[in-house]
Tab-separated table of C-alpha atoms in Angstrom:
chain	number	residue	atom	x	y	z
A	1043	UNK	CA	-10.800	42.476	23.875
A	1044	UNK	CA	-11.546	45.045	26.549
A	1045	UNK	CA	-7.639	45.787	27.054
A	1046	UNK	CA	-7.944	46.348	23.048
A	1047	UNK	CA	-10.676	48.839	23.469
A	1048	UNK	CA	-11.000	50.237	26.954
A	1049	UNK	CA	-13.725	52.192	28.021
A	1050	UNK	CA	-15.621	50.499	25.316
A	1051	UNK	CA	-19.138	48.265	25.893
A	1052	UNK	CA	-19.091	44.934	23.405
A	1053	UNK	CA	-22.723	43.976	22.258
A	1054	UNK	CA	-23.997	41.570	20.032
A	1055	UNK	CA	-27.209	42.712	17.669
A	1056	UNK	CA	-29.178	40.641	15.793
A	1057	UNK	CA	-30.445	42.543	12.566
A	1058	UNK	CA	-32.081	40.627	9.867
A	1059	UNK	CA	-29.411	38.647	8.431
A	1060	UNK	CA	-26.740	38.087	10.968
A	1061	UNK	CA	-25.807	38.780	14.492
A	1062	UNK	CA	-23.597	41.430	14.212
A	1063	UNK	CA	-20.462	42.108	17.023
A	1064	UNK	CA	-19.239	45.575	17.553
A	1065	UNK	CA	-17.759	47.557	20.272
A	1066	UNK	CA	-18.689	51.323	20.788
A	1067	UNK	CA	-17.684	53.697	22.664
A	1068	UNK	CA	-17.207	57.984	22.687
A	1069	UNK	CA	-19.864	60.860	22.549
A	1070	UNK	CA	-20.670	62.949	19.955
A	1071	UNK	CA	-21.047	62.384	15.733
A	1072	UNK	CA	-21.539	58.551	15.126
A	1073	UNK	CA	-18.754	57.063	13.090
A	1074	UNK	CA	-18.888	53.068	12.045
A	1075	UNK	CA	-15.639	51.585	11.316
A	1076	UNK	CA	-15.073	48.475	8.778
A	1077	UNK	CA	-12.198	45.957	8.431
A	1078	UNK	CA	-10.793	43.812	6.059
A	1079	UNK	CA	-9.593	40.917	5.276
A	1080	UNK	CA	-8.877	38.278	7.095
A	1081	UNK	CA	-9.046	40.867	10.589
A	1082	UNK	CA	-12.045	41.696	12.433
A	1083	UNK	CA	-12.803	45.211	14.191
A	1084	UNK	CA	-9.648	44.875	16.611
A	1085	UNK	CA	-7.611	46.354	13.422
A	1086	UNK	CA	-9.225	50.140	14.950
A	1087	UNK	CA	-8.152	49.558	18.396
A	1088	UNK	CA	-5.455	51.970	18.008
A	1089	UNK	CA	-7.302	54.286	15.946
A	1090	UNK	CA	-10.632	54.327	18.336
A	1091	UNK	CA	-10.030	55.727	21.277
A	1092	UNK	CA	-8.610	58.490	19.681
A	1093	UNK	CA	-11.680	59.145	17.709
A	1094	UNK	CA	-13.861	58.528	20.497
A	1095	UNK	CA	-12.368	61.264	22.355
A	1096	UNK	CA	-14.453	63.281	19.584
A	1097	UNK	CA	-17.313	60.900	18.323
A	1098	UNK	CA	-19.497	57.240	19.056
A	1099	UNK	CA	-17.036	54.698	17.477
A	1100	UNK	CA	-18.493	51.869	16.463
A	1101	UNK	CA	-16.433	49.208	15.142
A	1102	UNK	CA	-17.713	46.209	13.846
A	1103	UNK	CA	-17.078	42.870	12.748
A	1104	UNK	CA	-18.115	42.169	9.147
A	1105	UNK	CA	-20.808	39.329	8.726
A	1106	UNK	CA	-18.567	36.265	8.600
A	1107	UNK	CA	-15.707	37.577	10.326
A	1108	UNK	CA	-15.117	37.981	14.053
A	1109	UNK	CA	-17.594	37.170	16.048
A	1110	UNK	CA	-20.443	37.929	14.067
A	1111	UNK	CA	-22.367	35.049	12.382
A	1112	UNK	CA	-21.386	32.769	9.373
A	1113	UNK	CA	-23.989	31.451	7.454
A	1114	UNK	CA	-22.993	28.746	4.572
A	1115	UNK	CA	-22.487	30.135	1.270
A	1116	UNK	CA	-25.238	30.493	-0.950
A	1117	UNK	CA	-25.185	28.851	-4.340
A	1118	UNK	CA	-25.473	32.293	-5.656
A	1119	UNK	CA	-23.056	33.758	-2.793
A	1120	UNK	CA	-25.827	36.692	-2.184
A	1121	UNK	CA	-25.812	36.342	1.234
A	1122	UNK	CA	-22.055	37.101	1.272
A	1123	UNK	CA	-22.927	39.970	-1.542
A	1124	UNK	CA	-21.921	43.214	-0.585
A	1125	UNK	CA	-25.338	44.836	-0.593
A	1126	UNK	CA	-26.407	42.070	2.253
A	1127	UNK	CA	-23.275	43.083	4.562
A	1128	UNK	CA	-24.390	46.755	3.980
A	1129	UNK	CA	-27.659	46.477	5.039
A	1130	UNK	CA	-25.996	44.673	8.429
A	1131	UNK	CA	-24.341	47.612	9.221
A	1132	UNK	CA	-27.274	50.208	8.676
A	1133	UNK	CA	-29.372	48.167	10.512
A	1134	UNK	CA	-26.873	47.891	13.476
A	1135	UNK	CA	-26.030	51.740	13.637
A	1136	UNK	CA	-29.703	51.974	13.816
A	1137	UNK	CA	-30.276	49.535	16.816
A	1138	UNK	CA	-27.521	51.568	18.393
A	1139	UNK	CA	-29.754	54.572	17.912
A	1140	UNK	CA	-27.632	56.479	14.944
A	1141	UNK	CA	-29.714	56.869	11.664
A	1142	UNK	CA	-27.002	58.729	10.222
A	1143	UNK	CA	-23.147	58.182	10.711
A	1144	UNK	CA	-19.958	58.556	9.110
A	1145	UNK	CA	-18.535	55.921	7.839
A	1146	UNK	CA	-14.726	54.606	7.586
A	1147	UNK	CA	-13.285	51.268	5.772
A	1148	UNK	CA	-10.734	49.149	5.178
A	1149	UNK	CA	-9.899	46.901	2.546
A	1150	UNK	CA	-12.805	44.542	2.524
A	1151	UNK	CA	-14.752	46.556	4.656
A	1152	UNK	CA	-14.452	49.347	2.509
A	1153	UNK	CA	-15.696	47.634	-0.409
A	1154	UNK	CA	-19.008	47.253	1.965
A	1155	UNK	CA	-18.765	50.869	2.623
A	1156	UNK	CA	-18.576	51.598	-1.117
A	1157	UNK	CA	-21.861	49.657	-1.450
A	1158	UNK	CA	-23.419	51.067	1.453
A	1159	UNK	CA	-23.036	54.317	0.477
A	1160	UNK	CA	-24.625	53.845	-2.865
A	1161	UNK	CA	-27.417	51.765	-1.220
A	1162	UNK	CA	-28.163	53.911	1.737
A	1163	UNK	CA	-27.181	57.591	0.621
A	1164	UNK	CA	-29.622	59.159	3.456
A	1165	UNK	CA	-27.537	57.203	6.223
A	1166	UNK	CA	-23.912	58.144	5.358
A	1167	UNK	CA	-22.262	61.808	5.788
A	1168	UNK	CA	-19.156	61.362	5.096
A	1169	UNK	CA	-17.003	58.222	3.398
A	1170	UNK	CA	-13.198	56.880	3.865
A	1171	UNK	CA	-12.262	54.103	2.236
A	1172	UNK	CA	-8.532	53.124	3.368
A	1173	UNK	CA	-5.792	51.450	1.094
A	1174	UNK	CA	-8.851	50.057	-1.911
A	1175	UNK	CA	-9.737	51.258	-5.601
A	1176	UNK	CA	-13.443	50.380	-6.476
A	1177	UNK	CA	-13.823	46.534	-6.764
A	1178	UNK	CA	-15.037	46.017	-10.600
A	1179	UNK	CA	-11.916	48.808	-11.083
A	1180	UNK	CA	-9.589	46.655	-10.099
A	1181	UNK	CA	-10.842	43.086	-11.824
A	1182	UNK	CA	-11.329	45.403	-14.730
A	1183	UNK	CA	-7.385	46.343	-15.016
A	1184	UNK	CA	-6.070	43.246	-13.445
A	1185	UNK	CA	-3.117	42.169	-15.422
A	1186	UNK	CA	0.631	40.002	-14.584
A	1187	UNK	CA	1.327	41.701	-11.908
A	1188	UNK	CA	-2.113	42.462	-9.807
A	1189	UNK	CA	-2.587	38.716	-10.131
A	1190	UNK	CA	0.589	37.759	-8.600
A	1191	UNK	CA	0.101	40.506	-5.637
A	1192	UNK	CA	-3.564	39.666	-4.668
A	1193	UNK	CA	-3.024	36.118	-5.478
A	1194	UNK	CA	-5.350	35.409	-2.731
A	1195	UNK	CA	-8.460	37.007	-4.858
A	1196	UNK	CA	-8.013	34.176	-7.133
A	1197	UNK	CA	-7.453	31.431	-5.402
A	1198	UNK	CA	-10.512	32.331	-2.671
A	1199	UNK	CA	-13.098	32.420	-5.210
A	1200	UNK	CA	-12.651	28.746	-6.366
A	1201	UNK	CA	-15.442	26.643	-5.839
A	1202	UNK	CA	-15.984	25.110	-2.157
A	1203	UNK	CA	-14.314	23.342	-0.745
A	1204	UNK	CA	-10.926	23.429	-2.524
A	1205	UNK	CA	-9.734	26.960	-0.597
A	1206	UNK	CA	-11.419	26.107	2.819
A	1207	UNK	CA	-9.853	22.443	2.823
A	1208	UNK	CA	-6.249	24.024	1.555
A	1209	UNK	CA	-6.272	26.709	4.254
A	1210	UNK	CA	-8.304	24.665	6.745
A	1211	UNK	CA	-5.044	22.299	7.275
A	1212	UNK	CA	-2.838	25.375	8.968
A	1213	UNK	CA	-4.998	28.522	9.143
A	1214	UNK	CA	-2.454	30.392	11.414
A	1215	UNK	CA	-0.029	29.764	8.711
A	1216	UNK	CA	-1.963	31.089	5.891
A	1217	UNK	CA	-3.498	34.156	8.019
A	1218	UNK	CA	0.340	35.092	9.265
A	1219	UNK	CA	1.742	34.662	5.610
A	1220	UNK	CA	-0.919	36.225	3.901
A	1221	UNK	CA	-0.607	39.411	6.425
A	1222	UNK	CA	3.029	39.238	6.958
A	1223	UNK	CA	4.274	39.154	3.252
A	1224	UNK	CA	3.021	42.955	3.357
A	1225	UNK	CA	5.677	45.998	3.820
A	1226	UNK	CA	5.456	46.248	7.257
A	1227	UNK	CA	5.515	42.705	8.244
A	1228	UNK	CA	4.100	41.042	11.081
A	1229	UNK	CA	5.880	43.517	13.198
A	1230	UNK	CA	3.598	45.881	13.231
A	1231	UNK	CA	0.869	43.517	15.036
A	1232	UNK	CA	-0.275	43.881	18.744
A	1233	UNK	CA	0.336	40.417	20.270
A	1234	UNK	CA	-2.681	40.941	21.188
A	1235	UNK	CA	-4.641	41.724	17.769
A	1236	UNK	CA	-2.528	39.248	16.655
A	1237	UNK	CA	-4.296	36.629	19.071
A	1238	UNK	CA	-7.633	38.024	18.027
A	1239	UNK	CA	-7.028	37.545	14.509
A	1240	UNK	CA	-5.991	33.830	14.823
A	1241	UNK	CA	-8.743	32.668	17.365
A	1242	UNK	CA	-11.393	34.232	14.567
A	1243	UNK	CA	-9.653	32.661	11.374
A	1244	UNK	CA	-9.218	28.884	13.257
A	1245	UNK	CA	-12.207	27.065	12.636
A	1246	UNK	CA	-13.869	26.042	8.743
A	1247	UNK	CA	-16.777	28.698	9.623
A	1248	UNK	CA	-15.220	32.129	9.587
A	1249	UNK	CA	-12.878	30.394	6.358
A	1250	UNK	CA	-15.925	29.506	3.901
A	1251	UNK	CA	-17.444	32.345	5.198
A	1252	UNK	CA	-14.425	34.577	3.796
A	1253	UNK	CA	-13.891	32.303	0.554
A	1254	UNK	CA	-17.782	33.257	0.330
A	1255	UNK	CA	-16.804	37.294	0.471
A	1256	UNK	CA	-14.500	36.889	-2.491
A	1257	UNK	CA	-16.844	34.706	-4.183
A	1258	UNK	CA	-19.233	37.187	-3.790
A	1259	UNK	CA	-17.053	39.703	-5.274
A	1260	UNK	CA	-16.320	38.441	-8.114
A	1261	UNK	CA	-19.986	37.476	-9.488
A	1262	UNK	CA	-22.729	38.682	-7.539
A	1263	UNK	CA	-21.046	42.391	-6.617
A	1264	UNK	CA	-19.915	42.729	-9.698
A	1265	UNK	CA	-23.292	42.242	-11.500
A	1266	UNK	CA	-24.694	45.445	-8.740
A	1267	UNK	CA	-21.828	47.006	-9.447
A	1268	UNK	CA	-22.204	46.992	-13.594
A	1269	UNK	CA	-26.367	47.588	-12.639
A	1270	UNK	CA	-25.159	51.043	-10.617
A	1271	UNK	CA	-22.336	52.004	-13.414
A	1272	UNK	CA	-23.325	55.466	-13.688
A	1273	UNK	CA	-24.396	55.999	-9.632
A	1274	UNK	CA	-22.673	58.103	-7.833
A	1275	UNK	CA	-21.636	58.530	-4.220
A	1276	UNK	CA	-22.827	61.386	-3.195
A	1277	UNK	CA	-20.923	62.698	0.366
A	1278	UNK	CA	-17.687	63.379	0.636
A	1279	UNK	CA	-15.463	60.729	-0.372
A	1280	UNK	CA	-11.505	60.600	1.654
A	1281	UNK	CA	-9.338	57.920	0.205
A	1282	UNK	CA	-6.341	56.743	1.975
A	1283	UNK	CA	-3.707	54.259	1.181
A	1284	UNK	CA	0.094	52.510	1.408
A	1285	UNK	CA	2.727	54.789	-0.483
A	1286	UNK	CA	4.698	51.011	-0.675
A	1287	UNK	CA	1.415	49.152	-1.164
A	1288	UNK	CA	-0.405	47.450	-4.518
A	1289	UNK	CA	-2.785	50.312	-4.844
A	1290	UNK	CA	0.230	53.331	-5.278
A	1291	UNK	CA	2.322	51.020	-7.518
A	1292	UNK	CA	-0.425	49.545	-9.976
A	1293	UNK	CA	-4.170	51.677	-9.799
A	1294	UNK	CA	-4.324	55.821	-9.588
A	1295	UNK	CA	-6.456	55.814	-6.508
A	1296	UNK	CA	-7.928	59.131	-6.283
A	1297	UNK	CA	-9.043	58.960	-10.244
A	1298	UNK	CA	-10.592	55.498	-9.642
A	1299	UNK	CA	-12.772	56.962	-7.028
A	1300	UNK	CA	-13.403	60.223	-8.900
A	1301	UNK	CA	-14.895	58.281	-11.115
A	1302	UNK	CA	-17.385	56.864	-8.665
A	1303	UNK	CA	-17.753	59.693	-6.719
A	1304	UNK	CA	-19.007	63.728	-6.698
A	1305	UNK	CA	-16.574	64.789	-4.252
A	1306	UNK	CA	-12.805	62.951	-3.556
A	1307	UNK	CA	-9.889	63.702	-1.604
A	1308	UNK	CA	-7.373	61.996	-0.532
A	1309	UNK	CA	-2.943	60.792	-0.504
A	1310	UNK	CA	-1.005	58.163	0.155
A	1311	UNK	CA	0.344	57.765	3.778
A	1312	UNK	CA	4.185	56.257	4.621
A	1313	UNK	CA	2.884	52.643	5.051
A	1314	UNK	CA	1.933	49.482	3.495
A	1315	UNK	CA	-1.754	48.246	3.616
A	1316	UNK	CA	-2.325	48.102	7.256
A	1317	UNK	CA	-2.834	51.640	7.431
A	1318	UNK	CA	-4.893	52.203	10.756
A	1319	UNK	CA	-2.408	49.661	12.588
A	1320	UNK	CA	1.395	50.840	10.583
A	1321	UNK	CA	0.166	54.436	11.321
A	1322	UNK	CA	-2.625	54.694	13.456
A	1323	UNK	CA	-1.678	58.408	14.699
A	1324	UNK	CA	-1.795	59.672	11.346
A	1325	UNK	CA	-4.734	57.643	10.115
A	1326	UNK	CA	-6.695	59.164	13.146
A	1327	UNK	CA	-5.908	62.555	12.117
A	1328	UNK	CA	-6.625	62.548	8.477
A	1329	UNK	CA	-10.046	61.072	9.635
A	1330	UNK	CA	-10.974	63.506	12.171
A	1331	UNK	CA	-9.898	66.868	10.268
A	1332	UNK	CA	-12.074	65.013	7.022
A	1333	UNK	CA	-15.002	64.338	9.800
A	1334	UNK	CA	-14.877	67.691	11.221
């Protein structure tokens, strides 16, 4: 962790729903950074330090994920739902003494930025979401070939325990597969990440707890999500993803956010979907020049 993140303090904070892990580090503007799927914060630890040469990075690790708690699935998944893992993260950047922040995610941890940022409009400055088209978007167009790409969407949101049970039996086999079949491979993995990744994903808690963020996606975020159809985000919106990922070759990323947004701006980078780990230089500069 700390050779992941050095010069950076690790705390644990207990808001109202979860205990929620994060390192932090820097001076100046606050800036909260969210993963995806099935990562935890480490995915920033090459992006960071850069940043915090400039700001107070906080990364964090999504309830469920990491080391931050896993409560069992609701019958109604709403403790997984979106809105719940928002209202972690304000009320973590607010422990850490930042009522306002910008805020950065990735893949699953954008889609909790997305809600965030409708939910909690006073908190955020500025938005980045990183290689994702709005959620109820992209269930809304899926078709042949989405399906067969983010096969995983499917197959997570089947009723407990089928996915945890299938997974549970080799979950370094599933997490490596699942984030190796991408463009870049596994190659483009710190060992050390890497390590992180697989000692997070290895026991049945942090895997029902994930099933429970896609289950959540497709019902109970979806139902907030048609309830907030003609919301708006209203900072400035960057959107960033894979010129040889899912979101370039099937959705038009910068008109799916446009519609969901005042204010958009954004391209693809030379990657797949692992943006701030296949090209963390570049991801750090497109963030700080949209921060600035």
């Amino acid at each position: 962790m700390n050779t992941l993140f050095p010069g950076f303090e690790r705390s644990s904070i207990q808001v109202s729903g979860a205990s929620i892990n994060c390192v932090h580090g820097g001076s100046g503007p606050a800036v909260l950074l969210l993963h995806g799927y099935p990562q935890t914060h480490c995915i920033w630890h090459r992006v960071a330090p850069q940043l915090a040469q400039k700001y107070t990075v906080v990364a964090a690790d999504l309830r469920g994920y990491g080391d931050s708690t896993k409560p069992a699935g609701l019958p109604d998944h709403s403790n997984y739902a979106k809105r719940a893992m928002a209202l972690d993260q304000v009320e973590l950047m607010q422990a850490l003494g930042h009522d306002t922040f910008h805020l950065v995610g990735h893949d699953r941890g954008g889609r909790v930025a997305h809600r965030l940022a409708l939910d909690h409009p006073q908190q955020v400055k500025k938005l980045a979401v990183l290689d994702i088209s709005p959620t109820r978007t992209m269930f809304e167009h899926t078709d042949r070939a989405f399906a067969k790409a983010y096969f995983h969407w499917f197959f997570l949101i089947q009723p407990a325990p089928f996915p945890e049970t299938l997974i549970g039996a080799n979950p370094a086999f599933f997490m490596q597969y699942q984030m190796g079949r991408r463009h870049g491979g596994l190659k483009v993995f710190a060992a050390a990440a890497m390590a992180e990744y697989l000692r997070c994903f290895s026991d049945p808690a942090p895997i029902h707890a994930s099933c429970e963020d896609y289950r959540a996606a497709e019902t109970i975020d979806l139902a907030h999500d048609a309830a907030d159809e003609t919301k708006r985000i209203e900072c400035p919106v960057l959107a960033l993803w894979g010129k040889h990922g899912v979101i370039e070759q099937q959705f038009d990323c910068l008109t799916d956010w446009r519609a969901k947004a005042r204010e958009v701006q954004g391209r693809a980078l030379d990657c797949g979907h692992y943006l701030p780990e296949e090209r963390p230089d570049e991801v750090a500069r497109e963030l700080r020049g949209f921060l600035d």
